[in-house]
Short mmCIF file of C-alpha atoms and ligand atoms in Angstrom, two decimals:
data_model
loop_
_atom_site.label_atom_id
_atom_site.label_comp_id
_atom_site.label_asym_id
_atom_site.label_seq_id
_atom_site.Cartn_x
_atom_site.Cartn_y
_atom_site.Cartn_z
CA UNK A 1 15.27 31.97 -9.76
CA UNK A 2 17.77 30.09 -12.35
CA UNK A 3 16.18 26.90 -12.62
CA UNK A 4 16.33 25.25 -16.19
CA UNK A 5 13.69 24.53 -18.61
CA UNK A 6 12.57 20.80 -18.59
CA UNK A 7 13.17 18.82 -22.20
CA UNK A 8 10.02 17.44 -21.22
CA UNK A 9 8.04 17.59 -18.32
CA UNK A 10 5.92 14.43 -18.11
CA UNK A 11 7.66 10.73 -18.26
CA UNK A 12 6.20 7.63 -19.40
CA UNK A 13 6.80 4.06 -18.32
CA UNK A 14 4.78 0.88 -19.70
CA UNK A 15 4.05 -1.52 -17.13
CA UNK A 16 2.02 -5.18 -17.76
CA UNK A 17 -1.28 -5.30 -17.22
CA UNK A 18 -2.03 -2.39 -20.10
CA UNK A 19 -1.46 -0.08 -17.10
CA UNK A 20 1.36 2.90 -18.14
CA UNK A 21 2.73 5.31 -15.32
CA UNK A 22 3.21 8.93 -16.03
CA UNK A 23 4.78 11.57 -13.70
CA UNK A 24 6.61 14.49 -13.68
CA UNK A 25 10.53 13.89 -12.86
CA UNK A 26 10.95 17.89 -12.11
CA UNK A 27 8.57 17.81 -9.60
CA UNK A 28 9.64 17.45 -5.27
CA UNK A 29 9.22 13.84 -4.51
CA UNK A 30 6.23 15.19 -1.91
CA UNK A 31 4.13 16.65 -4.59
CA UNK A 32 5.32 14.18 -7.50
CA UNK A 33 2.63 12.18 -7.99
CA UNK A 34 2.03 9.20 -10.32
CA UNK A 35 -0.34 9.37 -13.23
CA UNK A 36 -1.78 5.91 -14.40
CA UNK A 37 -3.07 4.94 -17.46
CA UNK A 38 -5.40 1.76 -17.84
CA UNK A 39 -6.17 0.41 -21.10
CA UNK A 40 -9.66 -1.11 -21.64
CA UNK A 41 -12.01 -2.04 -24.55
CA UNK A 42 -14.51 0.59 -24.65
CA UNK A 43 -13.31 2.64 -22.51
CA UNK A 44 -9.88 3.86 -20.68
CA UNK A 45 -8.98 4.69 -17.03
CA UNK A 46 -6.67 7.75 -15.91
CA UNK A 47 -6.25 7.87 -12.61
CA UNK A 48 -5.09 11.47 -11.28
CA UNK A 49 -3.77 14.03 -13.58
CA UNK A 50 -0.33 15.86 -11.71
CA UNK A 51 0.47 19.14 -11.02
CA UNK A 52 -1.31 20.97 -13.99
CA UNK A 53 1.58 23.16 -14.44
CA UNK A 54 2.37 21.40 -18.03
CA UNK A 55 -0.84 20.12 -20.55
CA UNK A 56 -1.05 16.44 -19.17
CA UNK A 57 -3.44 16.17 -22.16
CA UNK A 58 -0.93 16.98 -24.80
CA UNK A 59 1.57 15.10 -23.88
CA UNK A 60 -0.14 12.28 -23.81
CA UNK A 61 -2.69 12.34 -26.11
CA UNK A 62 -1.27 9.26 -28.22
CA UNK A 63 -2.91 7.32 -25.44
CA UNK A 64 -6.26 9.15 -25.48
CA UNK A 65 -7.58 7.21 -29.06
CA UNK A 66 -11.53 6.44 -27.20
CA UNK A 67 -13.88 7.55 -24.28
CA UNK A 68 -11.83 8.15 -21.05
CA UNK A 69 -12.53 8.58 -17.67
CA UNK A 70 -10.71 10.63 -15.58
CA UNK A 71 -10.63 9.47 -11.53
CA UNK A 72 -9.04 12.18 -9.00
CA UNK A 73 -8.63 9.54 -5.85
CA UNK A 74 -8.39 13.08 -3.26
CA UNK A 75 -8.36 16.48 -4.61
CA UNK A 76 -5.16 17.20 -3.03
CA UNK A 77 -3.66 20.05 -5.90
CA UNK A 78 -0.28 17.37 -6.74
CA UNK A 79 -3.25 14.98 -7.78
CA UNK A 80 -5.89 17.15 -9.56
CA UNK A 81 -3.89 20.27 -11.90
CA UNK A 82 -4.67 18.55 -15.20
CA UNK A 83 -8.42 16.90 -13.92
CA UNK A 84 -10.02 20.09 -15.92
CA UNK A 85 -8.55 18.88 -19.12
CA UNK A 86 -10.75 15.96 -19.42
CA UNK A 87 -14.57 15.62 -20.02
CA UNK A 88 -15.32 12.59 -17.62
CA UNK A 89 -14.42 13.87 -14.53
CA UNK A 90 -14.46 11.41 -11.13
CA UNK A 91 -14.46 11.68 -7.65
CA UNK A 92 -16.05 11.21 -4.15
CA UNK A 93 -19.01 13.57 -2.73
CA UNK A 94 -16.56 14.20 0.64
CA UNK A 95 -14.33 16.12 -1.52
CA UNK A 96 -16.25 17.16 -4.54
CA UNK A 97 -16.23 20.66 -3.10
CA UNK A 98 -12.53 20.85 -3.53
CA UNK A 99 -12.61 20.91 -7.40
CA UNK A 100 -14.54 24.28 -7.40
CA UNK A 101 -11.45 25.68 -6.73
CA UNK A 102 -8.83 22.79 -6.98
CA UNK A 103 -5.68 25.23 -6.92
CA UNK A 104 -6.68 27.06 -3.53
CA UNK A 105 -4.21 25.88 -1.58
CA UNK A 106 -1.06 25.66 -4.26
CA UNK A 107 1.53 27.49 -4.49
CA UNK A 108 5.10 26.88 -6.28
CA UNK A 109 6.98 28.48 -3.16
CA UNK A 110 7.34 26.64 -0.16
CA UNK A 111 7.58 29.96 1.62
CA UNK A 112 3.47 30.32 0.88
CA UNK A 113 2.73 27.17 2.72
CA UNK A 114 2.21 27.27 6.42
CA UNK A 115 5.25 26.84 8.41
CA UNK A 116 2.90 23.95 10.29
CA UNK A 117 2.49 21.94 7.06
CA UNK A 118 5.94 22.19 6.16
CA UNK A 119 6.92 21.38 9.62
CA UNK A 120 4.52 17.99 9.55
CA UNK A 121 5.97 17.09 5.85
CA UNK A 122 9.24 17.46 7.35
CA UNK A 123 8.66 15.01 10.13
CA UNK A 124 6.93 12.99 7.82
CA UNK A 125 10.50 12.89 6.14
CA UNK A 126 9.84 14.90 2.85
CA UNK A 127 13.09 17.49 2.23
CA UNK A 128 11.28 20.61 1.22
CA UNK A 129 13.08 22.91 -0.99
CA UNK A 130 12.28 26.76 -1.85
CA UNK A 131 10.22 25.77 -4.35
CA UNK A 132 8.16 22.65 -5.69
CA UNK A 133 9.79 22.34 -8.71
CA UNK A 134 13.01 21.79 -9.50
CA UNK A 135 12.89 23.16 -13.42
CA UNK A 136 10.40 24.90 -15.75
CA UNK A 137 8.26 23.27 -17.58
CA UNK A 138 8.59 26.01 -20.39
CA UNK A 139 10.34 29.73 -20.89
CA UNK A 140 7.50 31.92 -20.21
CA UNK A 141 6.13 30.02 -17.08
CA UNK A 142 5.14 32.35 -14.25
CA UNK A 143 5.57 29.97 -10.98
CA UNK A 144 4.03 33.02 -9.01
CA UNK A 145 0.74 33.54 -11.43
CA UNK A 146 0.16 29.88 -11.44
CA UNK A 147 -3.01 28.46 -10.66
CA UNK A 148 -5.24 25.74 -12.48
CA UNK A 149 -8.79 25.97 -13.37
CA UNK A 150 -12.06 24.30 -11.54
CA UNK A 151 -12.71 21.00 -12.65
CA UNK A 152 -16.22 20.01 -11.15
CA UNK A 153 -16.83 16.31 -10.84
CA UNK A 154 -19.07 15.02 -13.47
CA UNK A 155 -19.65 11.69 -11.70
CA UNK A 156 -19.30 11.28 -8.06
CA UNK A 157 -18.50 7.74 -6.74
CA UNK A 158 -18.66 5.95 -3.39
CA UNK A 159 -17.67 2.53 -1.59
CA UNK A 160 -19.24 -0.39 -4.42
CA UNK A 161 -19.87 1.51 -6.57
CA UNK A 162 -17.99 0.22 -9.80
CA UNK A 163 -16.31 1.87 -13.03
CA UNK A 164 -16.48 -0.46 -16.27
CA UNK A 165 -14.37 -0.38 -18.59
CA UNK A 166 -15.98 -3.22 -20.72
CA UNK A 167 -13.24 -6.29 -20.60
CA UNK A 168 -12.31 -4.90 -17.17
CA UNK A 169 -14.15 -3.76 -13.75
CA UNK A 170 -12.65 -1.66 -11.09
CA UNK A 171 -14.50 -1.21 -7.50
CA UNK A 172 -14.39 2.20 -6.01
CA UNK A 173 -13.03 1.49 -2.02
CA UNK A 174 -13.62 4.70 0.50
CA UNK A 175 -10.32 4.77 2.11
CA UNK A 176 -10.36 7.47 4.18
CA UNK A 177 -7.65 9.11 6.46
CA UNK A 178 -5.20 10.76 4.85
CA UNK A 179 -8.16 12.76 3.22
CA UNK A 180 -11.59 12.60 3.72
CA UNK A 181 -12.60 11.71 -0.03
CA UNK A 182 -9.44 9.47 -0.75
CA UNK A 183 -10.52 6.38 -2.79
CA UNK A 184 -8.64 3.56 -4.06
CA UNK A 185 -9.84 1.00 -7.65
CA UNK A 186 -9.68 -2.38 -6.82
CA UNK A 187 -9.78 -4.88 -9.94
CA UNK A 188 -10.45 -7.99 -8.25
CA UNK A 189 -9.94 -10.50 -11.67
CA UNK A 190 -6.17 -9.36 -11.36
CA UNK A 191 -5.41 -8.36 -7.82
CA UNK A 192 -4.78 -4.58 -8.82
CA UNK A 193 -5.39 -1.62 -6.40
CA UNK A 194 -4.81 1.92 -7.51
CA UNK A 195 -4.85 3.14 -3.81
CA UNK A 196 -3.85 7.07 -4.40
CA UNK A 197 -2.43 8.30 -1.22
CA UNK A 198 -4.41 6.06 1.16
CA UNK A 199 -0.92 4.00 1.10
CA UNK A 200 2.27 4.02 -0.89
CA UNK A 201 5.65 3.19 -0.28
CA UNK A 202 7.22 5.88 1.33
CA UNK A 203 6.20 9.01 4.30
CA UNK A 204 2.61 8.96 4.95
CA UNK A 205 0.54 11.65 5.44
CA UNK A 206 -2.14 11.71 8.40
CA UNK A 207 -1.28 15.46 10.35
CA UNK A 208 -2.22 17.88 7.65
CA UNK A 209 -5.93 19.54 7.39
CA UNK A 210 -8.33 17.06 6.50
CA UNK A 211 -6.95 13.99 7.82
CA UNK A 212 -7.41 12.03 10.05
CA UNK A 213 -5.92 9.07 12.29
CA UNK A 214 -8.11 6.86 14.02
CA UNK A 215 -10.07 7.01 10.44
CA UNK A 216 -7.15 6.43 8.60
CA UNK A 217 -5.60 3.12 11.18
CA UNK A 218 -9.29 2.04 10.13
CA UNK A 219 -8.22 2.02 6.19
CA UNK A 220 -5.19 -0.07 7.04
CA UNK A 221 -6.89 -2.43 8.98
CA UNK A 222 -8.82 -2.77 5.95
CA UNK A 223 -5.94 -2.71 3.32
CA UNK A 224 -4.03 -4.86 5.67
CA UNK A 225 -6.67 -7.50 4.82
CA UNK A 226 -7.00 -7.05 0.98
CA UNK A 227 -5.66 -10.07 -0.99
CA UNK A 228 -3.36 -7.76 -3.34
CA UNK A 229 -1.18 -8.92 -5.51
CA UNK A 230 0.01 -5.42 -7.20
CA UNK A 231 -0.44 -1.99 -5.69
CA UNK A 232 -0.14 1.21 -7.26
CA UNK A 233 0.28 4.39 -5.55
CA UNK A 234 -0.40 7.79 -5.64
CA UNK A 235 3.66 8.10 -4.88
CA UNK A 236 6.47 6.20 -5.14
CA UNK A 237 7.23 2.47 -6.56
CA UNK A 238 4.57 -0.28 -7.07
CA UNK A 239 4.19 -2.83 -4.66
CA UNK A 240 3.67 -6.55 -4.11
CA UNK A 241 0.77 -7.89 -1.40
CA UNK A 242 3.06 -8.80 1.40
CA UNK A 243 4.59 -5.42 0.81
CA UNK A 244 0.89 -4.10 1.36
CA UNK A 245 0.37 -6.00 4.34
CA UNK A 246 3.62 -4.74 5.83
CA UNK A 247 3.39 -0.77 5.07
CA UNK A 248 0.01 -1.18 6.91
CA UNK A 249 0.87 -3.37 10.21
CA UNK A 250 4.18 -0.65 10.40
CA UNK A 251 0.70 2.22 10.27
CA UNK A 252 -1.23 0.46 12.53
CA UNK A 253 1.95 -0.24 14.96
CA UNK A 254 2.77 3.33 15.05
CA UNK A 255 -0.56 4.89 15.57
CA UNK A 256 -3.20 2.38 16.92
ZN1 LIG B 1 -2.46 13.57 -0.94
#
């Protein structure tokens, strides 16, 4: 295949707010998913864990120095390949299922995806390549043998329900539509959502199995209304409130 070996396969950026972003530069902007790392007192935050294809744990364990919960906010596999590496394991009963086998629908070659899901990313506006990365993470990696392991929830969470960090609270939102199970963390002392892939700044989602539109137009109603004043996706750059409001009406507009 000829691609190169990465340096280093994860990236780091520290944002305010004791939040850090991780993701993987050498994965295709469809599957590249952002990693986020909240800082609290007793406890820490990581909110989906990438492709799995490189030990998310080891390269960051400088930031894992207490108890940390791990939060998968829809088991799609670009959100969920490193979830087995951590103890605390969180997600919603809708897709809890999923993590059995987390890795059942991956694979590193476009050409094993259905031509229909391809075809939808592509309208979406994703470019798709032959494969989903665009180096190695290391020399011996076998992109065909692939897979990552099961990585059963070990708390399952649903709309209210809440995830303390001590000096910080975030509320678990059901924001269904682009998956079933998709959740966002809303820390209403600062205005913060986490909102996974329920909405991010770039080609949405809502025509591949599991999701669904007149469910999802109901999130962004919802999101449309939420007094943000920083999101943080699943994909893509952070966003402002009125940026929030926007990406939602343009939704709504297009498929209410
Ligand atoms: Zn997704």
């Amino acid at each position: 295949m000829g691609l190169q070996i990465a340096d280093r396969w994860f990236e780091f950026e520290t944002l305010t707010d004791g939040i850090i972003r991780i993701w993987e530069p050498y994965v295709i902007r469809v599957a590249q998913c952002n990693i986020w790392h909240v800082r609290g007192r007793d406890r820490d935050l990581l909110i989906d864990t990438g492709m799995g294809i490189a030990s998310l744990h080891a390269a960051a364990r400088h930031l894992f120095d207490k108890a940390l919960s791990a939060v998968a906010t829809h088991t799609h596999f670009d959100h969920v390949g490193s979830l087995h590496e951590f103890e605390d394991r969180i997600a919603h009963p809708a897709e809890a299922e999923n993590l059995s086998v987390p890795s059942a629908n991956f694979s590193m070659y476009s050409a094993d995806h259905s031509p229909q899901i391809t075809a939808s990313l592509e309208r979406a506006g994703y470019e798709i390549g032959p494969t989903y990365i665009t180096a190695l993470p290391r020399a011996d990696f076998n992109m065909t043998e692939f897979t990552f392991p099961a990585a059963p929830a070990t708390r399952l969470v649903d709309e209210g329900d809440v995830i303390d960090l001590g000096d910080r609270v975030f509320e678990v939102f059901h924001l269904p539509g682009h998956s079933p199970g998709s959740i966002g963390l809303w820390e209403n002392a600062t205005g913060i959502l986490f909102s996974g892939d329920a909405i991010y700044d770039g080609p949405l989602l809502d025509d591949i199995p599991g999701s669904d539109i007149a469910v999802y137009c109901d999130t962004m109603t919802r999101l449309a209304q939420l007094p943000a004043r920083v999101v943080h996706a699943g994909h893509d750059p952070s966003f402002d409130g009125r940026r929030l409001k926007q990406l939602a009406w343009d939704y709504l507009k297009r498929r209410a």
